[in-house]
Amino acid sequence: MKFVSQLLQPLLTIPKNAKIKNTEITCKSQKLLLECGLIRPTASGLFALLPLALRAVDKLEALVRHRIEEVGGQRLSLPALTAANLWEKTGRMSEELLKVQDRTGRSFVLAPTHEEAIADLLADVGPLSYKQLPLLVYQISDKFRDELRPKHGVLRARSFRMLDAYGAHASHEHAVTTYHRVTDAYQKLFKDLHLKVYRVAAECGDMGGSESHEWQLPAPAGEDRVPTDGGSVSSVEVGHTFILGTRYSATLGAHCVPPSGPPQPLHMSCYGIGITRLLGASLEALSTDTALRWPAAIAPYRAILIGPKEGSKEWALYDPTRVSELYEELSHTTSLRGDLLCDDRHQMTVGKRLLMADKMGYPEVIVIGKAALETPPRFELRASGRVQLLTWPELMMALAGVETGRATAQI
Amino acid sequence: MKFVSQLLQPLLTIPKNAKIKNTEITCKSQKLLLECGLIRPTASGLFALLPLALRAVDKLEALVRHRIEEVGGQRLSLPALTAANLWEKTGRMSEELLKVQDRTGRSFVLAPTHEEAIADLLADVGPLSYKQLPLLVYQISDKFRDELRPKHGVLRARSFRMLDAYGAHASHEHAVTTYHRVTDAYQKLFKDLHLKVYRVAAECGDMGGSESHEWQLPAPAGEDRVPTDGGSVSSVEVGHTFILGTRYSATLGAHCVPPSGPPQPLHMSCYGIGITRLLGASLEALSTDTALRWPAAIAPYRAILIGPKEGSKEWALYDPTRVSELYEELSHTTSLRGDLLCDDRHQMTVGKRLLMADKMGYPEVIVIGKAALETPPRFELRASGRVQLLTWPELMMALAGVETGRATAQI
């Protein structure tokens, strides 16, 4: 859907300190996401992601997939329902887990992470030969956690999109090698997003293992802190990585057959990135109090085209049919490749639509304004705080040239 | 991951009438999916989708998204956890629903479908103006149903991927118009897959509404029947579509503001396609008893390259390095565009790997065999039951020309 008039984007204006249905507004990314019609709470800590937000999530997932597959990740899908007895065996059953009983009385956990499930799967298909290792598998799926206090919108929700990747190795040394390879992929991902994410040595805690790092993005509403650029700043944990050792494999019987000798428990590693949390955290980090700002590679649309107001002088030459033609040409013959939205709410002034485009944070805004009546016609291209008046061929050239490093994130 | 030796693909041989952990083998698609290492049961009616299966699911989802967005569908994501009171209000609480209580005692349903959730969302953001209608939103996500008797692998599972789309309209007539548009998209999708799916008028049943159709694919293990070309055949319901009327909107308060007069309940429609079920059903319909056969557009890989056996005459010229070079050239300079797998298990004979490629059902098989030692070297291309011996330029040409209508399903 390329026309704003037809988009499901319920705009809101939230008065200061207001509460709205099902949620408390406690940070600016949450407030802006709600006001801009990108998310909508459905219950405490649960959110519907509306079409524009989902485009951003899609682009982010495409980037994550690219980087994790580049280091050999194989995508699979594990059921969200995991047998409760697996969690009992590893001693991780807790109040934070959402539990389900089926009609026969069997108990399941709605998984927040899948170390148990993947070890159980590798036990079931195993033992693996050392020749098949290292193995790196991943999924991107909805995870569940019964947060005592859901907070800050998608930053601390009870259901969230998450990348979880698992390494299986014949030895600790191999696990370390994969760990470095995957954490390098993390660095590349954050570079794709132009986000300064800190790698912080962390406790292994409940997860177990020998080494772990948190990946912290400095942002105002963050509940963690990272030491800095002489002090510390609040930050959001957007990822966590672990060298797990044999805790899960030994407990659940996931083995490999070495070149000689009996089967041994696999040495495992695991890697998480909160997709919806990273999205929220990057908005929290980049946005102003009144306007969303995205990593360019994951803005819901790279550009928006604003046509003239109904009844204006420009309207005579640029009616909806003509605007649609220009839209199609821009959309299909430039590097925008369909990543262009058309604000066709022609009953609204250009100024008002410009304000809304700015609040949404579209990286590039194209306006059919007064100069479009000149000979030759010129069009406004607003990007990076600069306004250029360009003829149509110049505009096409400018958009052909502007690449924001998202070739891999086209959706 | 492009090398078979590194793939997580646990091959099995299932003896006749065997039971394996967590499941009973009751149909050929289930048996073949297990034997070929594509799925793995994790509990009754729950399956891990392994990497090759997930590629097929990805391709299928890309086709479905293309067709539903072509008719104006906007993708969103609704939480799997839906408030239990919504189901009580519409009278659809049942034993088939998996229920969850959170730590505060609030009850949720793990949704098998989202009519309640979407009507609640449209009530929350509404009332919509008639100018925003028709609205068509959709998601593709994991759904849950506590089947009394999970059966036939992914054909009747307790957790499954599903497209669910919802139309919202100002009148019954508009709902009918959208219904025709979306069901036309269904027809195009099934044409993309070269599947003969029957549209069968159906009871609205528990769902409510005024009109509905089941979409039935004839297949041996099907639990339904469709009338045929003088009799009937067993078939699998792969989709269901409904004109819902105002049952959900009136109950949950989802309204639209007409051009004049007070707000009215929205006229809704809904559209489901079981993604994993359609995948399983198409395999059930097309496969032989001993070999998988896919709709070409969703085969996990379009082609597989088989290198020579270690120590053979061909091996002297075509060692793993050389095979990798040929693989890269085929993969990146033909229409295969990365949709090529390399069977690098060089310790196995070509014959054995050919048998496995046939069992997996890859549409095209390229073999580096004896003729690769001729001057000029010739390579085997096996497709559609035909074996051609081609020089390298001829092979490149053949692969450039072979298109299987999946431009939109590239992943």
Coordinates of N, CA and C in Angstrom, one line a residue, chain B residues 64-211:
Chain B
V64 N 2.8 -15.7 -1.4 CA 1.6 -15.3 -0.8 C 1.6 -13.8 -0.5
R65 N 2.6 -13.3 0.0 CA 2.7 -11.9 0.3 C 2.6 -11.1 -1.0
H66 N 3.2 -11.5 -2.1 CA 3.1 -10.8 -3.3 C 1.7 -10.7 -3.8
R67 N 1.0 -11.9 -3.8 CA -0.4 -11.9 -4.3 C -1.3 -11.1 -3.4
I68 N -1.1 -11.1 -2.1 CA -2.1 -10.4 -1.2 C -1.8 -8.9 -1.2
E69 N -0.5 -8.5 -1.4 CA -0.2 -7.1 -1.5 C -0.6 -6.5 -2.8
E70 N -0.6 -7.3 -3.8 CA -1.1 -6.9 -5.1 C -2.6 -6.4 -5.1
V71 N -3.3 -7.0 -4.2 CA -4.7 -6.6 -4.1 C -4.9 -5.6 -2.9
G72 N -3.8 -5.0 -2.5 CA -3.9 -3.9 -1.5 C -3.7 -4.4 0.0
G73 N -3.3 -5.6 0.2 CA -3.1 -6.0 1.6 C -2.0 -5.3 2.3
Q74 N -2.2 -4.9 3.5 CA -1.2 -4.2 4.3 C -0.8 -5.2 5.4
R75 N 0.5 -5.5 5.6 CA 0.9 -6.4 6.6 C 1.0 -5.8 7.9
L76 N 0.5 -6.5 8.9 CA 0.7 -6.1 10.3 C 1.0 -7.3 11.1
S77 N 1.2 -7.1 12.4 CA 1.5 -8.3 13.3 C 0.7 -8.1 14.6
L78 N -0.2 -9.1 14.8 CA -1.0 -9.1 16.1 C -0.4 -10.1 17.0
P79 N -0.4 -9.8 18.3 CA 0.2 -10.7 19.3 C -0.5 -12.1 19.2
A80 N 0.3 -13.2 19.4 CA -0.3 -14.5 19.4 C -1.2 -14.6 20.7
L81 N -0.8 -13.9 21.8 CA -1.6 -13.9 23.0 C -2.8 -12.9 22.9
T82 N -4.0 -13.4 22.9 CA -5.2 -12.6 22.7 C -6.0 -12.7 24.0
A83 N -6.5 -11.6 24.5 CA -7.3 -11.6 25.8 C -8.4 -12.5 25.7
A84 N -8.5 -13.4 26.7 CA -9.6 -14.4 26.7 C -11.0 -13.8 26.7
N85 N -11.1 -12.6 27.3 CA -12.5 -12.0 27.3 C -13.0 -11.7 25.9
L86 N -12.1 -11.5 25.0 CA -12.6 -11.2 23.6 C -13.3 -12.4 23.1
W87 N -12.8 -13.6 23.4 CA -13.3 -14.9 22.9 C -14.6 -15.2 23.6
E88 N -14.7 -14.8 24.9 CA -16.0 -15.0 25.6 C -17.0 -14.1 25.0
K89 N -16.7 -12.8 24.7 CA -17.7 -11.9 24.1 C -18.3 -12.4 22.8
T90 N -17.4 -13.0 22.0 CA -18.0 -13.5 20.7 C -18.5 -14.9 20.8
G91 N -18.4 -15.5 21.9 CA -18.9 -16.9 22.1 C -18.1 -18.0 21.4
R92 N -16.8 -17.7 21.3 CA -16.0 -18.7 20.6 C -15.0 -19.4 21.5
M93 N -15.1 -19.2 22.8 CA -14.2 -19.9 23.7 C -14.5 -21.4 23.6
S94 N -13.4 -22.2 23.4 CA -13.7 -23.7 23.2 C -12.5 -24.5 23.7
E95 N -12.7 -25.8 23.7 CA -11.6 -26.7 24.1 C -10.5 -26.8 23.2
E96 N -10.7 -26.3 21.9 CA -9.6 -26.4 20.9 C -8.6 -25.3 21.1
L97 N -8.9 -24.3 22.0 CA -8.0 -23.2 22.1 C -7.0 -23.5 23.2
L98 N -5.8 -23.1 23.0 CA -4.8 -23.2 24.0 C -4.8 -22.0 24.9
K99 N -4.9 -22.2 26.2 CA -5.1 -21.0 27.1 C -3.8 -20.8 27.9
V100 N -3.6 -19.5 28.3 CA -2.4 -19.1 29.1 C -2.9 -18.2 30.2
Q101 N -2.4 -18.4 31.4 CA -2.7 -17.4 32.4 C -1.4 -16.7 32.8
D102 N -1.4 -15.4 32.9 CA -0.1 -14.8 33.2 C 0.1 -14.7 34.7
R103 N 1.2 -14.2 35.2 CA 1.4 -14.3 36.7 C 0.5 -13.4 37.5
T104 N -0.3 -12.5 36.8 CA -1.3 -11.8 37.6 C -2.7 -12.4 37.5
G105 N -2.8 -13.6 36.8 CA -4.0 -14.3 36.8 C -4.9 -13.9 35.6
R106 N -4.4 -13.0 34.7 CA -5.2 -12.7 33.5 C -5.1 -13.8 32.5
S107 N -6.2 -14.1 31.8 CA -6.3 -15.2 30.9 C -6.1 -14.8 29.4
F108 N -5.4 -15.5 28.7 CA -5.2 -15.3 27.3 C -5.4 -16.6 26.5
V109 N -5.7 -16.4 25.2 CA -5.8 -17.5 24.3 C -4.7 -17.4 23.3
L110 N -4.0 -18.5 23.0 CA -3.0 -18.5 21.9 C -3.8 -18.7 20.6
A111 N -3.9 -17.6 19.9 CA -4.9 -17.5 18.8 C -4.6 -18.5 17.6
P112 N -5.7 -19.2 17.2 CA -5.7 -19.9 16.0 C -6.1 -19.0 14.8
T113 N -6.6 -17.9 15.1 CA -7.1 -16.9 14.0 C -7.4 -15.7 14.8
H114 N -7.5 -14.5 14.1 CA -7.5 -13.3 14.8 C -8.7 -12.4 14.5
E115 N -9.9 -13.0 14.2 CA -11.1 -12.1 14.0 C -11.3 -11.2 15.2
E116 N -11.3 -11.8 16.4 CA -11.5 -11.0 17.6 C -10.5 -9.9 17.8
A117 N -9.2 -10.3 17.6 CA -8.1 -9.3 17.8 C -8.2 -8.2 16.8
I118 N -8.5 -8.5 15.5 CA -8.5 -7.4 14.6 C -9.8 -6.5 14.8
A119 N -10.9 -7.1 15.1 CA -12.1 -6.2 15.4 C -11.8 -5.4 16.6
D120 N -11.1 -5.9 17.7 CA -10.8 -5.1 18.9 C -9.8 -4.0 18.5
L121 N -8.9 -4.3 17.6 CA -7.9 -3.3 17.2 C -8.6 -2.1 16.4
L122 N -9.5 -2.6 15.5 CA -10.3 -1.5 14.7 C -11.2 -0.7 15.6
A123 N -11.7 -1.4 16.6 CA -12.5 -0.6 17.6 C -11.7 0.4 18.3
D124 N -10.5 -0.1 18.7 CA -9.6 0.8 19.5 C -9.1 2.0 18.7
V125 N -8.8 1.8 17.4 CA -8.3 3.0 16.6 C -9.4 3.7 15.9
G126 N -10.7 3.2 16.0 CA -11.8 3.7 15.2 C -12.5 4.9 15.9
P127 N -13.7 5.3 15.4 CA -14.2 4.7 14.1 C -13.4 5.2 12.9
L128 N -13.3 4.3 11.9 CA -12.7 4.6 10.6 C -13.6 5.4 9.8
S129 N -13.0 6.3 9.0 CA -13.9 7.1 8.0 C -14.1 6.2 6.8
Y130 N -15.3 6.3 6.2 CA -15.6 5.5 5.0 C -14.5 5.7 3.9
K131 N -13.8 6.9 4.0 CA -12.8 7.2 3.0 C -11.6 6.3 3.1
Q132 N -11.4 5.7 4.3 CA -10.2 4.8 4.5 C -10.5 3.4 4.0
L133 N -11.8 3.2 3.7 CA -12.2 1.8 3.3 C -12.3 1.6 1.8
P134 N -12.2 0.4 1.3 CA -12.0 -0.8 2.0 C -10.5 -0.9 2.6
L135 N -10.4 -1.5 3.7 CA -9.1 -1.8 4.3 C -8.9 -3.3 4.3
L136 N -7.7 -3.7 3.8 CA -7.3 -5.1 3.8 C -6.0 -5.2 4.6
V137 N -6.0 -5.9 5.7 CA -4.8 -6.1 6.4 C -4.5 -7.6 6.5
Y138 N -3.3 -8.0 6.7 CA -2.9 -9.4 6.8 C -1.7 -9.6 7.6
Q139 N -1.5 -10.8 8.1 CA -0.3 -11.2 8.7 C 0.0 -12.7 8.3
I140 N 1.3 -13.0 8.4 CA 1.6 -14.5 8.3 C 2.4 -14.8 9.6
S141 N 1.8 -15.7 10.4 CA 2.4 -15.9 11.7 C 2.1 -17.3 12.2
D142 N 2.7 -17.7 13.3 CA 2.4 -19.0 13.9 C 1.1 -18.9 14.6
K143 N 0.2 -19.9 14.4 CA -1.1 -20.0 15.0 C -1.1 -21.3 15.8
F144 N -2.1 -21.4 16.7 CA -2.1 -22.5 17.6 C -3.5 -23.1 17.7
R145 N -3.6 -24.4 17.8 CA -4.9 -25.1 18.0 C -4.6 -26.4 18.7
D146 N -5.4 -26.6 19.8 CA -5.2 -27.8 20.6 C -5.9 -29.0 20.0
E147 N -5.5 -29.4 18.8 CA -6.1 -30.6 18.1 C -6.2 -31.8 19.1
L148 N -7.4 -32.4 19.0 CA -7.6 -33.6 19.8 C -6.7 -34.7 19.3
R149 N -6.6 -34.8 18.0 CA -5.8 -35.8 17.4 C -4.9 -35.2 16.3
P150 N -3.8 -34.7 16.6 CA -2.8 -34.2 15.6 C -2.5 -35.3 14.7
K151 N -2.4 -35.1 13.4 CA -2.3 -36.2 12.4 C -1.6 -35.7 11.2
H152 N -1.0 -36.7 10.5 CA -0.4 -36.4 9.1 C 0.6 -35.3 9.2
G153 N 1.5 -35.3 10.2 CA 2.6 -34.3 10.2 C 2.0 -32.9 10.2
V154 N 2.6 -32.0 9.2 CA 2.2 -30.6 9.2 C 0.8 -30.4 8.6
L155 N 0.1 -31.5 8.2 CA -1.2 -31.3 7.7 C -2.2 -31.0 8.8
R156 N -2.0 -31.6 10.0 CA -2.9 -31.3 11.1 C -2.0 -31.2 12.4
A157 N -1.4 -30.0 12.5 CA -0.5 -29.8 13.6 C -1.1 -28.9 14.7
R158 N -0.5 -28.8 15.8 CA -1.0 -27.9 16.9 C -0.4 -26.5 16.8
S159 N 0.6 -26.4 16.1 CA 1.2 -25.0 15.8 C 1.5 -25.0 14.3
F160 N 1.2 -23.9 13.7 CA 1.3 -23.9 12.2 C 1.4 -22.5 11.7
R161 N 2.1 -22.3 10.6 CA 2.2 -21.0 10.0 C 0.9 -20.7 9.2
M162 N 0.4 -19.6 9.3 CA -0.9 -19.3 8.6 C -0.9 -17.8 8.1
L163 N -1.4 -17.6 6.9 CA -1.8 -16.3 6.5 C -3.2 -16.1 7.0
D164 N -3.4 -14.9 7.6 CA -4.8 -14.5 7.9 C -4.9 -13.1 7.5
A165 N -5.9 -12.8 6.6 CA -6.2 -11.5 6.1 C -7.6 -11.1 6.5
Y166 N -7.8 -9.8 6.7 CA -9.1 -9.3 7.2 C -9.5 -8.1 6.4
G167 N -10.7 -8.1 5.9 CA -11.2 -6.9 5.2 C -12.2 -6.2 6.0
A168 N -12.2 -4.8 5.9 CA -13.1 -4.0 6.7 C -13.8 -3.1 5.6
H169 N -15.1 -3.0 5.7 CA -15.9 -2.3 4.7 C -17.0 -1.5 5.2
A170 N -17.5 -0.5 4.4 CA -18.6 0.3 4.9 C -20.0 -0.4 4.6
S171 N -20.0 -1.4 3.7 CA -21.3 -2.1 3.4 C -21.0 -3.5 3.0
H172 N -22.1 -4.3 2.9 CA -22.0 -5.7 2.5 C -21.5 -5.7 1.0
E173 N -22.0 -4.8 0.2 CA -21.6 -4.8 -1.2 C -20.1 -4.6 -1.4
H174 N -19.5 -3.7 -0.6 CA -18.1 -3.5 -0.6 C -17.3 -4.7 -0.1
A175 N -17.9 -5.4 0.9 CA -17.3 -6.6 1.4 C -17.2 -7.7 0.3
V176 N -18.3 -7.7 -0.5 CA -18.4 -8.7 -1.6 C -17.3 -8.4 -2.7
T177 N -17.2 -7.1 -3.0 CA -16.2 -6.7 -4.0 C -14.8 -7.1 -3.6
T178 N -14.4 -6.8 -2.3 CA -13.1 -7.2 -1.8 C -13.0 -8.8 -1.8
Y179 N -14.1 -9.4 -1.4 CA -14.0 -10.9 -1.4 C -13.6 -11.5 -2.8
H180 N -14.2 -10.9 -3.8 CA -13.9 -11.4 -5.2 C -12.4 -11.1 -5.5
R181 N -12.0 -9.9 -5.1 CA -10.6 -9.5 -5.4 C -9.6 -10.4 -4.7
V182 N -9.9 -10.7 -3.5 CA -8.9 -11.5 -2.7 C -9.0 -13.0 -3.2
T183 N -10.2 -13.5 -3.5 CA -10.3 -14.9 -4.0 C -9.7 -15.0 -5.4
D184 N -9.7 -13.9 -6.2 CA -8.9 -13.9 -7.4 C -7.4 -14.0 -7.1
A185 N -7.0 -13.4 -6.1 CA -5.6 -13.5 -5.7 C -5.2 -14.9 -5.3
Y186 N -6.2 -15.6 -4.6 CA -6.0 -17.0 -4.3 C -5.8 -17.8 -5.5
Q187 N -6.6 -17.6 -6.6 CA -6.5 -18.3 -7.8 C -5.2 -18.1 -8.5
K188 N -4.7 -16.9 -8.4 CA -3.4 -16.6 -9.0 C -2.3 -17.3 -8.2
L189 N -2.4 -17.3 -6.9 CA -1.4 -18.0 -6.1 C -1.3 -19.5 -6.5
F190 N -2.5 -20.1 -6.6 CA -2.5 -21.5 -6.8 C -2.0 -21.8 -8.3
K191 N -2.2 -20.8 -9.2 CA -1.6 -20.9 -10.5 C -0.1 -20.8 -10.5
D192 N 0.4 -19.9 -9.7 CA 1.8 -19.8 -9.5 C 2.4 -21.1 -9.1
L193 N 1.7 -21.8 -8.3 CA 2.2 -23.1 -7.7 C 1.8 -24.3 -8.7
H194 N 1.1 -24.0 -9.7 CA 0.6 -25.1 -10.6 C -0.1 -26.1 -9.9
L195 N -1.0 -25.7 -8.9 CA -1.8 -26.6 -8.2 C -3.3 -26.4 -8.5
K196 N -4.0 -27.5 -8.7 CA -5.4 -27.4 -9.0 C -6.1 -27.5 -7.7
V197 N -6.5 -26.3 -7.2 CA -7.2 -26.2 -5.9 C -8.6 -25.8 -6.2
Y198 N -9.5 -26.5 -5.6 CA -11.0 -26.4 -5.9 C -11.5 -25.4 -4.8
R199 N -12.4 -24.5 -5.4 CA -13.1 -23.5 -4.5 C -14.5 -24.2 -4.3
V200 N -14.8 -24.5 -3.0 CA -16.0 -25.2 -2.7 C -16.8 -24.4 -1.7
A201 N -18.1 -24.1 -2.1 CA -19.0 -23.4 -1.2 C -19.1 -24.2 0.1
A202 N -19.1 -23.4 1.2 CA -19.0 -24.1 2.5 C -19.9 -23.5 3.5
E203 N -20.2 -24.2 4.6 CA -20.9 -23.7 5.7 C -20.1 -22.7 6.4
C204 N -20.7 -21.6 7.0 CA -20.0 -20.7 7.8 C -19.7 -21.2 9.2
G205 N -20.5 -22.0 9.7 CA -20.3 -22.7 11.0 C -20.0 -21.8 12.1
D206 N -19.0 -22.2 12.9 CA -18.6 -21.4 14.1 C -18.2 -20.0 13.8
M207 N -17.6 -19.8 12.6 CA -17.0 -18.5 12.3 C -18.1 -17.5 12.1
G208 N -19.3 -17.9 11.7 CA -20.4 -16.9 11.4 C -20.2 -16.3 10.0
G209 N -21.2 -15.4 9.6 CA -21.1 -14.8 8.4 C -22.1 -15.3 7.4
S210 N -22.1 -14.8 6.2 CA -23.1 -15.0 5.2 C -22.6 -15.9 4.0
E211 N -21.3 -16.0 3.8 CA -20.9 -16.8 2.7 C -19.5 -17.2 3.0

